[in-house]
Amino acid sequence: GYLPLLSGPIISVFTLHHSYNTHAMKGYITNIEEEALSNENFRKVLYTDERLQLFVMSLLPGEDIGEETHQLDQFIRIEDGEGKVVLDGEESEIDDESVVIIPAGVKHNIMNTSQHDGLKLYTLYAPANHPANTIHKTKAEAEEAESHE
């Protein structure tokens, strides 16, 4: 194959995604460890398209995500901290570098068990679950916003 030659300046390449972004970039590149470790928000969406969503979360000492069940698949990677995950009633300990896979329909919760340190993670939803560019500074703010979705 070959790449066609383009004439004129290239400003940017965007694809329209109706229900998530007005414009979403094709692809996304970042240092996810730095994004997760520097995040101080309860939830911060980094990338969204119609099939996938990436965001970082920071749980305060003793805080949890809140028990929930999604009709989508979820991948979670713990970057820093220690905690507990409950999947359909089964508890497991998690810490930095742990990975949790949550299939659609599984009731789950992630808890920060530390009384002193935050729990930093990133997660992928397939498909997307939150509006693009969402930032919830606190769990209370996230719960309020989700009650209106």
CSV table of N, CA and C in Angstrom, one decimal:
chain,number,residue,atom,x,y,z
A,1,GLY,N,0.8,-1.2,0.0
A,1,GLY,CA,0.0,0.0,0.0
A,1,GLY,C,0.9,1.2,0.0
A,2,TYR,N,0.2,2.4,-0.2
A,2,TYR,CA,0.9,3.6,-0.2
A,2,TYR,C,0.0,4.7,0.5
A,3,LEU,N,0.6,5.7,0.9
A,3,LEU,CA,-0.1,6.8,1.5
A,3,LEU,C,-0.3,7.9,0.5
A,4,PRO,N,-1.6,8.4,0.3
A,4,PRO,CA,-1.8,9.4,-0.7
A,4,PRO,C,-1.1,10.7,-0.2
A,5,LEU,N,-0.7,11.5,-1.1
A,5,LEU,CA,-0.1,12.8,-0.8
A,5,LEU,C,-1.2,13.8,-0.6
A,6,LEU,N,-1.1,14.6,0.5
A,6,LEU,CA,-2.1,15.6,0.8
A,6,LEU,C,-1.6,16.9,0.4
A,7,SER,N,-2.4,17.8,-0.1
A,7,SER,CA,-2.0,19.1,-0.4
A,7,SER,C,-2.7,20.1,0.6
A,8,GLY,N,-2.0,21.1,1.0
A,8,GLY,CA,-2.5,22.0,2.0
A,8,GLY,C,-2.1,21.6,3.4
A,9,PRO,N,-2.3,22.5,4.3
A,9,PRO,CA,-2.0,22.2,5.7
A,9,PRO,C,-3.0,21.2,6.3
A,10,ILE,N,-2.5,20.4,7.2
A,10,ILE,CA,-3.3,19.4,8.0
A,10,ILE,C,-3.5,20.1,9.3
A,11,ILE,N,-4.8,20.4,9.6
A,11,ILE,CA,-5.1,21.1,10.9
A,11,ILE,C,-5.3,20.0,12.0
A,12,SER,N,-6.1,19.1,11.8
A,12,SER,CA,-6.3,18.0,12.8
A,12,SER,C,-7.2,16.9,12.1
A,13,VAL,N,-7.2,15.7,12.7
A,13,VAL,CA,-8.0,14.7,12.2
A,13,VAL,C,-9.0,14.3,13.3
A,14,PHE,N,-10.3,14.4,13.0
A,14,PHE,CA,-11.4,14.1,14.0
A,14,PHE,C,-12.4,13.2,13.3
A,15,THR,N,-13.1,12.5,14.2
A,15,THR,CA,-14.2,11.6,13.8
A,15,THR,C,-15.4,12.0,14.6
A,16,LEU,N,-16.5,12.1,14.0
A,16,LEU,CA,-17.7,12.5,14.8
A,16,LEU,C,-18.3,11.3,15.5
A,17,HIS,N,-18.5,11.4,16.8
A,17,HIS,CA,-19.1,10.3,17.6
A,17,HIS,C,-20.4,11.0,18.2
A,18,HIS,N,-21.5,10.5,17.8
A,18,HIS,CA,-22.8,11.2,18.1
A,18,HIS,C,-23.1,11.2,19.6
A,19,SER,N,-23.0,10.1,20.3
A,19,SER,CA,-23.5,10.1,21.7
A,19,SER,C,-22.4,10.4,22.8
A,20,TYR,N,-21.2,10.5,22.4
A,20,TYR,CA,-20.1,10.7,23.4
A,20,TYR,C,-19.4,12.0,23.3
A,21,ASN,N,-18.8,12.3,22.1
A,21,ASN,CA,-18.1,13.5,21.9
A,21,ASN,C,-18.7,14.2,20.7
A,22,THR,N,-18.5,15.6,20.7
A,22,THR,CA,-18.8,16.3,19.5
A,22,THR,C,-17.7,15.9,18.5
A,23,HIS,N,-16.5,15.9,18.9
A,23,HIS,CA,-15.3,15.4,18.1
A,23,HIS,C,-14.4,14.5,19.0
A,24,ALA,N,-14.1,13.4,18.5
A,24,ALA,CA,-13.1,12.5,19.3
A,24,ALA,C,-11.9,12.2,18.4
A,25,MET,N,-10.7,12.3,19.0
A,25,MET,CA,-9.5,12.0,18.2
A,25,MET,C,-9.5,10.6,17.8
A,26,LYS,N,-8.8,10.3,16.8
A,26,LYS,CA,-8.6,8.9,16.4
A,26,LYS,C,-7.4,8.4,17.2
A,27,GLY,N,-7.7,7.6,18.3
A,27,GLY,CA,-6.6,7.1,19.2
A,27,GLY,C,-6.3,8.1,20.3
A,28,TYR,N,-5.5,7.6,21.2
A,28,TYR,CA,-5.1,8.3,22.4
A,28,TYR,C,-3.8,7.8,22.9
A,29,ILE,N,-2.9,8.7,23.2
A,29,ILE,CA,-1.6,8.3,23.7
A,29,ILE,C,-1.3,9.1,25.0
A,30,THR,N,-0.9,8.4,26.1
A,30,THR,CA,-0.5,9.1,27.3
A,30,THR,C,0.4,8.2,28.1
A,31,ASN,N,1.0,8.7,29.1
A,31,ASN,CA,1.7,7.9,30.2
A,31,ASN,C,0.6,7.7,31.2
A,32,ILE,N,0.0,6.5,31.2
A,32,ILE,CA,-1.1,6.2,32.1
A,32,ILE,C,-0.7,6.2,33.5
A,33,GLU,N,0.5,5.7,33.8
A,33,GLU,CA,0.9,5.7,35.2
A,33,GLU,C,1.0,7.1,35.8
A,34,GLU,N,1.6,8.0,35.0
A,34,GLU,CA,1.6,9.4,35.4
A,34,GLU,C,0.3,10.0,35.6
A,35,GLU,N,-0.6,9.8,34.6
A,35,GLU,CA,-2.0,10.3,34.7
A,35,GLU,C,-2.7,9.8,36.0
A,36,ALA,N,-2.6,8.5,36.2
A,36,ALA,CA,-3.2,7.9,37.4
A,36,ALA,C,-2.6,8.4,38.7
A,37,LEU,N,-1.3,8.5,38.8
A,37,LEU,CA,-0.7,8.9,40.1
A,37,LEU,C,-0.9,10.3,40.4
A,38,SER,N,-1.0,11.2,39.3
A,38,SER,CA,-1.1,12.6,39.6
A,38,SER,C,-2.6,13.0,39.7
A,39,ASN,N,-3.5,12.1,39.4
A,39,ASN,CA,-4.9,12.5,39.5
A,39,ASN,C,-5.4,12.6,40.9
A,40,GLU,N,-6.1,13.7,41.2
A,40,GLU,CA,-6.6,14.0,42.6
A,40,GLU,C,-8.2,13.9,42.5
A,41,ASN,N,-8.7,13.7,41.4
A,41,ASN,CA,-10.2,13.7,41.2
A,41,ASN,C,-10.7,12.3,41.5
A,42,PHE,N,-12.0,12.2,42.0
A,42,PHE,CA,-12.6,10.9,42.2
A,42,PHE,C,-12.6,10.2,40.8
A,43,ARG,N,-13.0,10.9,39.8
A,43,ARG,CA,-13.1,10.3,38.4
A,43,ARG,C,-12.7,11.4,37.4
A,44,LYS,N,-11.9,11.0,36.4
A,44,LYS,CA,-11.5,11.9,35.4
A,44,LYS,C,-11.4,11.1,34.1
A,45,VAL,N,-12.3,11.4,33.1
A,45,VAL,CA,-12.4,10.7,31.9
A,45,VAL,C,-11.3,11.2,31.0
A,46,LEU,N,-10.4,10.3,30.4
A,46,LEU,CA,-9.4,10.8,29.5
A,46,LEU,C,-9.7,10.5,28.1
A,47,TYR,N,-10.4,9.5,27.7
A,47,TYR,CA,-10.7,9.2,26.3
A,47,TYR,C,-12.0,8.5,26.2
A,48,THR,N,-12.8,8.8,25.2
A,48,THR,CA,-14.1,8.2,25.0
A,48,THR,C,-14.3,8.1,23.5
A,49,ASP,N,-14.8,6.9,23.1
A,49,ASP,CA,-15.4,6.7,21.8
A,49,ASP,C,-16.6,5.8,22.0
A,50,GLU,N,-17.2,5.4,20.9
A,50,GLU,CA,-18.5,4.6,21.1
A,50,GLU,C,-18.2,3.2,21.6
A,51,ARG,N,-17.0,2.7,21.5
A,51,ARG,CA,-16.7,1.3,21.9
A,51,ARG,C,-15.9,1.2,23.2
A,52,LEU,N,-15.2,2.3,23.6
A,52,LEU,CA,-14.2,2.2,24.7
A,52,LEU,C,-14.1,3.6,25.5
A,53,GLN,N,-13.9,3.5,26.8
A,53,GLN,CA,-13.7,4.7,27.6
A,53,GLN,C,-12.5,4.4,28.6
A,54,LEU,N,-11.6,5.4,28.7
A,54,LEU,CA,-10.5,5.3,29.6
A,54,LEU,C,-10.6,6.4,30.6
A,55,PHE,N,-10.5,6.1,31.9
A,55,PHE,CA,-10.5,7.1,32.9
A,55,PHE,C,-9.7,6.7,34.1
A,56,VAL,N,-9.2,7.7,34.9
A,56,VAL,CA,-8.5,7.5,36.1
A,56,VAL,C,-9.4,7.9,37.3
A,57,MET,N,-9.1,7.2,38.4
A,57,MET,CA,-9.8,7.5,39.6
A,57,MET,C,-8.8,7.6,40.8
A,58,SER,N,-9.2,8.3,41.8
A,58,SER,CA,-8.5,8.4,43.1
A,58,SER,C,-9.5,8.3,44.2
A,59,LEU,N,-9.3,7.3,45.0
A,59,LEU,CA,-10.2,7.1,46.2
A,59,LEU,C,-9.4,7.5,47.4
A,60,LEU,N,-10.1,8.3,48.2
A,60,LEU,CA,-9.6,8.8,49.5
A,60,LEU,C,-9.4,7.7,50.5
A,61,PRO,N,-8.6,7.8,51.5
A,61,PRO,CA,-8.5,6.8,52.5
A,61,PRO,C,-9.9,6.4,53.1
A,62,GLY,N,-10.2,5.1,53.1
A,62,GLY,CA,-11.5,4.6,53.6
A,62,GLY,C,-12.6,4.7,52.6
A,63,GLU,N,-12.4,5.3,51.4
A,63,GLU,CA,-13.5,5.6,50.5
A,63,GLU,C,-13.6,4.3,49.5
A,64,ASP,N,-14.9,4.2,49.0
A,64,ASP,CA,-15.1,3.1,48.0
A,64,ASP,C,-15.8,3.7,46.8
A,65,ILE,N,-15.8,2.9,45.7
A,65,ILE,CA,-16.5,3.4,44.5
A,65,ILE,C,-18.0,3.4,44.7
A,66,GLY,N,-18.5,2.4,45.5
A,66,GLY,CA,-19.9,2.2,45.6
A,66,GLY,C,-20.3,1.0,44.9
A,67,GLU,N,-21.1,0.1,45.5
A,67,GLU,CA,-21.5,-1.1,44.8
A,67,GLU,C,-22.4,-0.8,43.6
A,68,GLU,N,-22.0,-1.4,42.5
A,68,GLU,CA,-22.7,-1.1,41.2
A,68,GLU,C,-22.6,-2.4,40.3
A,69,THR,N,-23.5,-2.3,39.3
A,69,THR,CA,-23.5,-3.4,38.3
A,69,THR,C,-23.7,-2.7,37.0
A,70,HIS,N,-22.8,-3.0,36.0
A,70,HIS,CA,-22.9,-2.4,34.7
A,70,HIS,C,-23.3,-3.4,33.6
A,71,GLN,N,-23.9,-3.0,32.6
A,71,GLN,CA,-24.1,-3.9,31.4
A,71,GLN,C,-23.0,-3.6,30.4
A,72,LEU,N,-21.8,-3.6,30.8
A,72,LEU,CA,-20.6,-3.5,30.0
A,72,LEU,C,-19.5,-4.1,30.7
A,73,ASP,N,-18.4,-4.4,30.0
A,73,ASP,CA,-17.2,-5.0,30.6
A,73,ASP,C,-16.3,-3.9,31.1
A,74,GLN,N,-15.5,-4.2,32.2
A,74,GLN,CA,-14.6,-3.2,32.8
A,74,GLN,C,-13.3,-3.9,33.2
A,75,PHE,N,-12.2,-3.1,32.9
A,75,PHE,CA,-10.8,-3.5,33.3
A,75,PHE,C,-10.3,-2.5,34.3
A,76,ILE,N,-9.8,-2.9,35.4
A,76,ILE,CA,-9.2,-1.9,36.4
A,76,ILE,C,-7.8,-2.3,36.7
A,77,ARG,N,-6.9,-1.4,36.7
A,77,ARG,CA,-5.5,-1.6,37.1
A,77,ARG,C,-5.2,-0.6,38.3
A,78,ILE,N,-4.7,-1.2,39.4
A,78,ILE,CA,-4.3,-0.4,40.5
A,78,ILE,C,-2.9,0.1,40.3
A,79,GLU,N,-2.7,1.4,40.4
A,79,GLU,CA,-1.4,2.0,40.2
A,79,GLU,C,-0.7,2.2,41.5
A,80,ASP,N,-1.5,2.6,42.6
A,80,ASP,CA,-0.8,2.8,43.9
A,80,ASP,C,-1.9,2.7,44.9
A,81,GLY,N,-1.5,2.1,46.1
A,81,GLY,CA,-2.4,1.9,47.2
A,81,GLY,C,-2.8,0.5,47.4
A,82,GLU,N,-3.6,0.3,48.4
A,82,GLU,CA,-4.1,-1.0,48.7
A,82,GLU,C,-5.6,-1.0,49.0
A,83,GLY,N,-6.3,-2.1,48.7
A,83,GLY,CA,-7.7,-2.1,48.9
A,83,GLY,C,-8.3,-3.5,48.8
A,84,LYS,N,-9.6,-3.4,48.6
A,84,LYS,CA,-10.3,-4.7,48.5
A,84,LYS,C,-11.3,-4.5,47.3
A,85,VAL,N,-11.5,-5.6,46.6
A,85,VAL,CA,-12.5,-5.7,45.5
A,85,VAL,C,-13.5,-6.8,45.9
A,86,VAL,N,-14.8,-6.5,45.7
A,86,VAL,CA,-15.8,-7.5,45.9
A,86,VAL,C,-16.5,-7.7,44.6
A,87,LEU,N,-16.5,-8.9,44.1
A,87,LEU,CA,-17.2,-9.3,42.8
A,87,LEU,C,-18.2,-10.3,43.2
A,88,ASP,N,-19.5,-10.0,43.0
A,88,ASP,CA,-20.6,-10.8,43.3
A,88,ASP,C,-20.5,-11.5,44.7
A,89,GLY,N,-20.1,-10.7,45.7
A,89,GLY,CA,-20.0,-11.1,47.1
A,89,GLY,C,-18.6,-11.7,47.5
A,90,GLU,N,-17.7,-12.0,46.5
A,90,GLU,CA,-16.4,-12.6,46.8
A,90,GLU,C,-15.4,-11.5,47.0
A,91,GLU,N,-14.7,-11.4,48.1
A,91,GLU,CA,-13.8,-10.4,48.4
A,91,GLU,C,-12.3,-10.8,48.1
A,92,SER,N,-11.5,-9.9,47.6
A,92,SER,CA,-10.1,-10.2,47.3
A,92,SER,C,-9.3,-8.9,47.6
A,93,GLU,N,-8.1,-9.1,48.1
A,93,GLU,CA,-7.2,-8.0,48.4
A,93,GLU,C,-6.6,-7.5,47.1
A,94,ILE,N,-6.4,-6.2,47.0
A,94,ILE,CA,-5.7,-5.7,45.8
A,94,ILE,C,-4.7,-4.6,46.3
A,95,ASP,N,-3.6,-4.5,45.5
A,95,ASP,CA,-2.7,-3.4,45.7
A,95,ASP,C,-2.1,-3.0,44.4
A,96,ASP,N,-1.0,-2.1,44.5
A,96,ASP,CA,-0.5,-1.6,43.3
A,96,ASP,C,0.0,-2.7,42.4
A,97,GLU,N,-0.3,-2.5,41.1
A,97,GLU,CA,-0.1,-3.5,40.0
A,97,GLU,C,-1.1,-4.6,39.9
A,98,SER,N,-2.2,-4.6,40.8
A,98,SER,CA,-3.3,-5.6,40.6
A,98,SER,C,-4.1,-5.2,39.4
A,99,VAL,N,-4.7,-6.2,38.8
A,99,VAL,CA,-5.7,-6.0,37.7
A,99,VAL,C,-7.0,-6.7,38.1
A,100,VAL,N,-8.1,-6.1,37.8
A,100,VAL,CA,-9.4,-6.6,38.1
A,100,VAL,C,-10.2,-6.6,36.8
A,101,ILE,N,-10.7,-7.7,36.3
A,101,ILE,CA,-11.6,-7.8,35.2
A,101,ILE,C,-13.0,-8.0,35.7
A,102,ILE,N,-14.0,-7.1,35.3
A,102,ILE,CA,-15.3,-7.2,35.7
A,102,ILE,C,-16.2,-7.4,34.5
A,103,PRO,N,-16.7,-8.6,34.3
A,103,PRO,CA,-17.6,-8.8,33.1
A,103,PRO,C,-19.0,-8.1,33.4
A,104,ALA,N,-19.6,-7.8,32.3
A,104,ALA,CA,-21.0,-7.2,32.4
A,104,ALA,C,-21.9,-8.0,33.3
A,105,GLY,N,-22.7,-7.3,34.1
A,105,GLY,CA,-23.6,-8.0,35.0
A,105,GLY,C,-23.1,-8.4,36.3
A,106,VAL,N,-21.8,-8.2,36.6
A,106,VAL,CA,-21.3,-8.6,37.9
A,106,VAL,C,-21.4,-7.4,38.9
A,107,LYS,N,-22.0,-7.7,40.0
A,107,LYS,CA,-22.1,-6.6,41.1
A,107,LYS,C,-20.7,-6.5,41.7
A,108,HIS,N,-20.2,-5.3,41.8
A,108,HIS,CA,-18.9,-5.1,42.3
A,108,HIS,C,-18.7,-3.8,43.1
A,109,ASN,N,-17.6,-3.7,43.8
A,109,ASN,CA,-17.2,-2.5,44.5
A,109,ASN,C,-15.7,-2.6,44.7
A,110,ILE,N,-15.0,-1.4,44.7
A,110,ILE,CA,-13.6,-1.3,45.0
A,110,ILE,C,-13.5,-0.4,46.2
A,111,MET,N,-12.8,-0.8,47.2
A,111,MET,CA,-12.6,-0.1,48.5
A,111,MET,C,-11.2,0.2,48.7
A,112,ASN,N,-10.9,1.4,49.2
A,112,ASN,CA,-9.6,1.8,49.6
A,112,ASN,C,-9.5,1.4,51.1
A,113,THR,N,-8.7,0.4,51.5
A,113,THR,CA,-8.7,0.0,52.9
A,113,THR,C,-7.7,0.7,53.7
A,114,SER,N,-6.9,1.6,53.1
A,114,SER,CA,-5.9,2.4,53.9
A,114,SER,C,-6.6,3.5,54.6
A,115,GLN,N,-6.1,3.8,55.8
A,115,GLN,CA,-6.7,5.0,56.5
A,115,GLN,C,-5.8,6.2,56.3
A,116,HIS,N,-4.7,6.1,55.5
A,116,HIS,CA,-3.8,7.2,55.4
A,116,HIS,C,-3.5,7.6,53.9
A,117,ASP,N,-3.6,6.6,53.0
A,117,ASP,CA,-3.1,6.9,51.7
A,117,ASP,C,-4.2,6.7,50.7
A,118,GLY,N,-4.2,7.4,49.5
A,118,GLY,CA,-5.1,7.3,48.5
A,118,GLY,C,-4.9,6.0,47.7
A,119,LEU,N,-6.0,5.6,46.9
A,119,LEU,CA,-5.9,4.5,46.0
A,119,LEU,C,-6.0,5.0,44.6
A,120,LYS,N,-5.0,4.8,43.8
A,120,LYS,CA,-5.0,5.4,42.4
A,120,LYS,C,-5.1,4.3,41.4
A,121,LEU,N,-6.0,4.5,40.5
A,121,LEU,CA,-6.3,3.4,39.5
A,121,LEU,C,-6.7,4.0,38.2
A,122,TYR,N,-6.6,3.2,37.1
A,122,TYR,CA,-7.2,3.5,35.9
A,122,TYR,C,-8.1,2.4,35.4
A,123,THR,N,-9.1,2.7,34.6
A,123,THR,CA,-10.1,1.7,34.2
A,123,THR,C,-10.5,1.9,32.8
A,124,LEU,N,-10.9,0.9,32.1
A,124,LEU,CA,-11.4,0.9,30.8
A,124,LEU,C,-12.8,0.3,30.8
A,125,TYR,N,-13.8,1.0,30.2
A,125,TYR,CA,-15.1,0.5,30.0
A,125,TYR,C,-15.3,0.1,28.5
A,126,ALA,N,-16.0,-1.0,28.3
A,126,ALA,CA,-16.3,-1.3,26.9
A,126,ALA,C,-17.7,-1.7,26.8
A,127,PRO,N,-18.6,-0.9,26.3
A,127,PRO,CA,-18.4,0.4,25.7
A,127,PRO,C,-18.4,1.5,26.8
A,128,ALA,N,-18.4,2.7,26.4
A,128,ALA,CA,-18.3,3.9,27.3
A,128,ALA,C,-19.5,3.9,28.2
A,129,ASN,N,-19.3,4.5,29.4
A,129,ASN,CA,-20.4,4.6,30.4
A,129,ASN,C,-20.6,6.0,30.9
A,130,HIS,N,-19.7,6.9,30.7
A,130,HIS,CA,-19.8,8.3,31.2
A,130,HIS,C,-19.7,9.3,30.0
A,131,PRO,N,-20.3,10.4,30.2
A,131,PRO,CA,-20.1,11.4,29.1
A,131,PRO,C,-18.6,11.8,28.9
A,132,ALA,N,-18.2,12.0,27.7
A,132,ALA,CA,-16.8,12.4,27.4
A,132,ALA,C,-16.4,13.6,28.3
A,133,ASN,N,-15.1,13.6,28.6
A,133,ASN,CA,-14.5,14.7,29.4
A,133,ASN,C,-15.1,14.9,30.8
A,134,THR,N,-15.8,13.9,31.3
A,134,THR,CA,-16.3,14.0,32.7
A,134,THR,C,-15.2,14.1,33.7
A,135,ILE,N,-15.4,15.0,34.6
A,135,ILE,CA,-14.5,15.1,35.8
A,135,ILE,C,-15.4,15.3,37.0
A,136,HIS,N,-15.3,14.3,37.9
A,136,HIS,CA,-16.0,14.4,39.2
A,136,HIS,C,-14.9,14.6,40.3
A,137,LYS,N,-14.9,15.7,40.9
A,137,LYS,CA,-13.8,16.0,41.9
A,137,LYS,C,-14.0,15.1,43.2
A,138,THR,N,-15.3,14.7,43.5
A,138,THR,CA,-15.5,13.9,44.7
A,138,THR,C,-16.5,12.8,44.4
A,139,LYS,N,-16.6,11.9,45.3
A,139,LYS,CA,-17.6,10.8,45.1
A,139,LYS,C,-19.0,11.4,45.2
A,140,ALA,N,-19.2,12.3,46.1
A,140,ALA,CA,-20.6,13.0,46.2
A,140,ALA,C,-21.0,13.6,44.9
A,141,GLU,N,-20.0,14.3,44.3
A,141,GLU,CA,-20.3,15.0,43.0
A,141,GLU,C,-20.6,13.9,41.9
A,142,ALA,N,-19.9,12.8,41.9
A,142,ALA,CA,-20.2,11.7,40.9
A,142,ALA,C,-21.6,11.2,41.2
A,143,GLU,N,-21.9,10.9,42.4
A,143,GLU,CA,-23.2,10.3,42.7
A,143,GLU,C,-24.4,11.3,42.3
A,144,GLU,N,-24.2,12.6,42.5
A,144,GLU,CA,-25.2,13.6,42.1
A,144,GLU,C,-25.3,13.6,40.6
A,145,ALA,N,-24.2,13.6,39.9
A,145,ALA,CA,-24.3,13.6,38.4
A,145,ALA,C,-24.9,12.4,37.9
A,146,GLU,N,-24.6,11.2,38.4
A,146,GLU,CA,-25.1,9.9,38.0
A,146,GLU,C,-26.6,9.8,38.2
A,147,SER,N,-27.1,10.5,39.3
A,147,SER,CA,-28.5,10.4,39.5
A,147,SER,C,-29.4,11.2,38.5
A,148,HIS,N,-28.7,12.0,37.7
A,148,HIS,CA,-29.4,12.7,36.6
A,148,HIS,C,-29.1,12.2,35.2
A,149,GLU,N,-28.3,11.1,35.1
A,149,GLU,CA,-28.0,10.5,33.8
A,149,GLU,C,-29.1,9.6,33.4
